[in-house]
């Protein structure tokens, strides 16, 4: 799924748009500038996708990572 140009909300930076996803780094454009985060970890607490389909996609990636970590 392509997350580029999807709307997000950050606890501190407010509304933004994903502008790049490169490996384990996601960049988002906010009013204060472009911020880079660790993907998908930032979606655990700090960054929230507005579209339900995109949120489910990222949540599934996080669940898969958690399952691998338990093994």
Tab-separated table of C-alpha atoms in Angstrom:
chain	number	residue	atom	x	y	z
A	1	UNK	CA	0.000	0.000	0.000
A	2	UNK	CA	1.264	3.458	-0.858
A	3	UNK	CA	1.268	5.743	2.172
A	4	UNK	CA	2.725	8.744	0.322
A	5	UNK	CA	0.430	11.798	0.470
A	6	UNK	CA	-1.690	10.240	3.231
A	7	UNK	CA	-2.819	12.531	6.041
A	8	UNK	CA	-1.459	11.994	9.535
A	9	UNK	CA	-1.709	13.615	12.944
A	10	UNK	CA	1.164	13.938	15.402
A	11	UNK	CA	0.729	14.715	19.104
A	12	UNK	CA	3.094	17.697	18.949
A	13	UNK	CA	3.414	18.709	15.280
A	14	UNK	CA	-0.312	18.478	14.451
A	15	UNK	CA	-1.651	17.708	10.980
A	16	UNK	CA	0.744	16.542	8.324
A	17	UNK	CA	1.201	14.522	5.163
A	18	UNK	CA	3.516	11.590	4.556
A	19	UNK	CA	6.011	12.662	1.914
A	20	UNK	CA	8.496	9.756	1.904
A	21	UNK	CA	8.759	6.150	3.026
A	22	UNK	CA	12.201	4.657	2.652
A	23	UNK	CA	12.863	1.331	4.360
A	24	UNK	CA	12.383	1.886	8.082
A	25	UNK	CA	12.124	5.692	7.845
A	26	UNK	CA	8.963	7.681	7.206
A	27	UNK	CA	9.014	11.430	6.573
A	28	UNK	CA	6.042	13.703	7.076
A	29	UNK	CA	5.529	17.332	6.102
A	30	UNK	CA	4.117	19.494	8.890
A	31	UNK	CA	3.681	23.268	9.141
A	32	UNK	CA	6.958	23.319	11.076
A	33	UNK	CA	8.814	21.387	8.340
A	34	UNK	CA	9.642	17.818	7.373
A	35	UNK	CA	10.135	15.400	10.253
A	36	UNK	CA	11.604	11.883	9.993
A	37	UNK	CA	10.498	8.958	12.129
A	38	UNK	CA	11.210	5.235	12.537
A	39	UNK	CA	8.662	3.196	10.573
A	40	UNK	CA	6.401	1.608	11.716
A	41	UNK	CA	7.255	2.274	15.376
A	42	UNK	CA	6.116	5.904	15.263
A	43	UNK	CA	2.560	4.693	14.590
A	44	UNK	CA	2.441	2.930	17.961
A	45	UNK	CA	2.013	6.151	19.988
A	46	UNK	CA	3.005	9.354	18.218
A	47	UNK	CA	1.666	9.398	14.676
A	48	UNK	CA	-1.841	8.465	13.558
A	49	UNK	CA	-3.108	7.850	10.051
A	50	UNK	CA	-6.477	9.406	9.250
A	51	UNK	CA	-7.650	6.775	6.729
A	52	UNK	CA	-8.934	3.553	8.309
A	53	UNK	CA	-7.602	1.326	5.508
A	54	UNK	CA	-4.107	2.780	5.866
A	55	UNK	CA	-4.261	2.512	9.650
A	56	UNK	CA	-5.204	-1.165	9.416
A	57	UNK	CA	-2.328	-1.765	6.977
A	58	UNK	CA	0.221	-0.258	9.381
A	59	UNK	CA	-1.370	-1.960	12.404
A	60	UNK	CA	-0.968	-5.307	10.630
A	61	UNK	CA	2.731	-4.584	10.029
A	62	UNK	CA	3.167	-3.760	13.721
A	63	UNK	CA	1.347	-6.961	14.775
A	64	UNK	CA	3.578	-9.011	12.494
A	65	UNK	CA	6.699	-7.407	13.995
A	66	UNK	CA	5.422	-8.115	17.505
A	67	UNK	CA	4.748	-11.758	16.658
A	68	UNK	CA	8.268	-12.182	15.238
A	69	UNK	CA	9.743	-10.574	18.343
A	70	UNK	CA	7.901	-13.035	20.605
A	71	UNK	CA	9.408	-15.989	18.734
